[in-house]
Short mmCIF file of C-alpha atoms in Angstrom, two decimals:
data_model
loop_
_atom_site.label_atom_id
_atom_site.label_comp_id
_atom_site.label_asym_id
_atom_site.label_seq_id
_atom_site.Cartn_x
_atom_site.Cartn_y
_atom_site.Cartn_z
CA MET E 11 0.00 0.00 0.00
CA SER E 12 1.44 3.37 -1.00
CA LYS E 13 1.63 6.12 1.57
CA PHE E 14 2.05 9.81 0.65
CA ILE E 15 3.27 12.27 3.27
CA ASN E 16 4.11 15.96 3.06
CA TRP E 17 6.65 17.46 5.39
CA ARG E 18 7.74 20.93 6.38
CA SER E 19 10.81 21.91 8.39
CA ASN E 20 11.58 24.91 10.52
CA TRP E 21 14.80 26.40 9.14
CA LEU E 22 16.05 27.66 12.51
CA SER E 23 15.39 24.58 14.64
CA GLY E 24 15.49 21.92 11.94
CA ASP E 25 12.28 20.38 13.32
CA PHE E 26 10.04 18.52 10.87
CA GLN E 27 6.25 18.39 10.77
CA LEU E 28 4.64 15.49 8.87
CA PHE E 29 1.22 15.73 7.21
CA THR E 30 -1.09 13.13 5.70
CA ASP E 31 -4.07 14.46 3.74
CA GLY E 32 -3.43 17.95 5.15
CA VAL E 33 -3.59 16.78 8.78
CA GLN E 34 -0.47 16.85 10.96
CA LYS E 35 0.33 13.25 11.91
CA GLY E 36 3.83 13.63 13.29
CA ILE E 37 6.81 15.70 14.32
CA ILE E 38 10.56 15.30 14.67
CA SER E 39 11.96 17.72 17.24
CA PHE E 40 15.75 18.19 17.56
CA SER E 41 17.69 19.11 20.70
CA ARG E 42 19.09 22.64 20.72
CA TRP E 43 22.77 21.81 21.28
CA ARG E 44 22.97 18.21 20.10
CA SER E 45 21.69 16.28 17.10
CA ASP E 46 19.47 14.05 19.24
CA ALA E 47 15.78 14.10 18.36
CA GLU E 48 12.38 13.12 19.70
CA SER E 49 9.85 11.89 17.16
CA MET E 50 6.18 11.03 17.02
CA PHE E 51 4.44 9.75 13.93
CA GLU E 52 0.93 8.33 14.06
CA ASP E 53 1.12 6.05 17.14
CA LYS E 54 4.91 5.57 17.27
CA ASN E 55 7.33 7.50 19.50
CA TYR E 56 11.10 7.22 19.05
CA PHE E 57 14.17 8.93 20.48
CA PHE E 58 17.25 9.27 18.25
CA SER E 59 20.42 9.38 20.35
CA ASN E 60 23.79 10.06 18.70
CA VAL E 61 26.79 8.13 19.97
CA GLY E 62 30.44 9.14 19.98
CA PHE E 63 32.36 12.35 19.45
CA TRP E 64 31.99 12.34 15.66
CA GLN E 65 28.39 11.08 15.92
CA SER E 66 29.03 8.25 13.45
CA GLN E 67 26.21 6.20 14.95
CA THR E 68 22.67 6.86 16.19
CA ASN E 69 20.70 4.57 18.49
CA VAL E 70 16.94 4.64 17.90
CA ILE E 71 15.02 3.96 21.10
CA ASN E 72 11.33 3.03 21.29
CA ARG E 73 9.89 5.37 23.95
CA LYS E 74 7.21 2.84 25.04
CA THR E 75 9.57 -0.10 25.63
CA HIS E 76 12.83 1.86 26.23
CA GLU E 77 14.75 -0.58 24.02
CA VAL E 78 17.04 0.11 21.08
CA VAL E 79 15.06 -0.88 17.98
CA ALA E 80 17.54 0.31 15.34
CA ILE E 81 21.08 1.57 14.87
CA ILE E 82 21.98 4.07 12.15
CA THR E 83 25.59 4.03 10.93
CA TYR E 84 26.86 6.91 8.78
CA ASP E 85 29.40 6.81 5.97
CA SER E 86 31.58 9.86 6.58
CA TRP E 87 32.86 10.08 3.00
CA LYS E 88 29.59 9.63 1.12
CA SER E 89 26.02 10.77 1.67
CA LYS E 90 25.02 7.29 2.72
CA ALA E 91 23.84 5.58 5.91
CA VAL E 92 22.70 2.11 6.96
CA ILE E 93 19.68 1.57 9.20
CA SER E 94 20.00 -1.77 11.00
CA LEU E 95 16.76 -2.88 12.65
CA LYS E 96 16.65 -5.06 15.77
CA SER E 97 15.14 -7.82 13.59
CA GLY E 98 18.37 -7.95 11.56
CA GLU E 99 16.94 -6.24 8.47
CA GLN E 100 19.10 -3.53 6.93
CA TYR E 101 18.07 -0.49 4.89
CA GLU E 102 20.25 1.97 3.06
CA TRP E 103 19.70 5.73 3.08
CA ARG E 104 21.19 7.30 -0.01
CA SER E 105 21.09 10.74 -1.58
CA THR E 106 19.98 10.43 -5.21
CA GLY E 107 19.61 13.99 -6.45
CA ILE E 108 22.48 16.03 -7.84
CA TRP E 109 21.61 18.88 -5.43
CA LYS E 110 20.91 16.48 -2.54
CA SER E 111 17.21 17.28 -2.88
CA GLN E 112 16.16 13.65 -3.33
CA PHE E 113 17.01 10.67 -1.19
CA THR E 114 15.79 7.13 -0.57
CA VAL E 115 15.54 4.49 2.13
CA SER E 116 15.45 1.00 0.69
CA ASN E 117 16.19 -2.65 1.38
CA TYR E 118 16.50 -3.11 -2.41
CA LYS E 119 13.89 -5.88 -2.31
CA ASP E 120 10.35 -5.01 -1.35
CA GLU E 121 10.47 -1.81 0.72
CA HIS E 122 11.31 1.57 -0.76
CA ILE E 123 10.76 5.14 0.45
CA MET E 124 11.38 8.14 -1.83
CA TYR E 125 11.92 11.63 -0.40
CA SER E 126 11.91 14.87 -2.34
CA SER E 127 12.72 18.29 -0.90
CA ASN E 128 12.57 21.96 -1.82
CA SER E 129 14.33 24.10 0.80
CA ASN E 130 12.08 23.60 3.84
CA THR E 131 9.27 21.44 2.41
CA GLY E 132 9.02 18.10 0.73
CA THR E 133 7.14 14.91 0.01
CA ILE E 134 7.53 11.27 0.93
CA SER E 135 6.24 8.37 -1.15
CA SER E 136 6.45 5.08 0.70
CA ASP E 137 5.41 1.54 -0.13
CA THR E 138 5.85 0.54 3.53
CA ASP E 139 3.93 1.48 6.66
CA ASN E 140 7.08 1.29 8.80
CA GLU E 141 6.96 4.61 10.67
CA LEU E 142 10.49 4.15 11.99
CA LEU E 143 11.97 4.00 8.49
CA ILE E 144 9.95 7.00 7.32
CA ILE E 145 11.12 9.13 10.27
CA ALA E 146 14.71 7.83 10.10
CA GLY E 147 15.03 9.08 6.52
CA LEU E 148 14.27 12.66 7.56
CA PHE E 149 16.47 12.38 10.65
CA ILE E 150 19.44 11.28 8.50
CA LYS E 151 18.78 14.16 6.07
CA HIS E 152 19.04 16.59 9.00
CA ILE E 153 22.30 15.01 10.21
CA TYR E 154 23.94 15.34 6.79
CA ASN E 155 22.64 18.92 6.34
CA LYS E 156 24.09 19.83 9.73
CA ARG E 157 27.46 18.31 8.76
CA VAL E 158 27.57 20.47 5.62
CA VAL E 159 26.87 23.60 7.68
CA VAL E 160 29.65 22.71 10.12
CA LEU E 161 32.06 22.01 7.26
CA VAL E 162 31.29 25.36 5.63
CA ALA E 163 31.67 27.13 9.00
CA CYS E 164 35.10 25.50 9.48
CA PHE E 165 36.40 26.48 6.05
CA MET E 166 34.90 29.97 5.88
CA PRO E 167 37.69 31.62 7.94
CA LEU E 168 40.30 30.06 5.65
CA ILE E 169 38.50 31.32 2.57
CA MET E 170 38.15 34.81 4.05
CA ILE E 171 41.87 34.94 4.95
CA SER E 172 42.79 33.81 1.47
CA ILE E 173 40.56 36.46 -0.15
CA ASN E 174 41.84 39.26 2.14
CA ARG E 175 45.48 38.47 1.33
CA HIS E 176 45.03 39.22 -2.37
#
């Protein structure tokens, strides 16, 4: 069964609101100083907790049972991540658009989620009802967007020094 979801993000906080048929069905809310997030979508509630100094892994915790239900591992050199569910299933998050405006979550068999974005809005087309995978895709997008901002912030002083010298 296909599921179509619209989303909107707040540029300042990075929070996402998810809508089905014009009705808000979920939210992903990020911590102010960390990349951890609280999410609710339909009847599911998850907490995304980043692990390690470089935040190369995220534990996804089911708020009702307090158990880790998935682990997200990031590829630092590519815009790619692996979502490993507690059941042993693995899904790959991959950026597919040239401007990083499209991305997918897929097991390359029978479950596939397509995301499309325009600045702070976008759509999700999913052939699975797995709320965790749907939310994880947006969470990973936020993590990679935040990494780009940090990278630019780190190199900006070097660029400015180089420009001012000439």
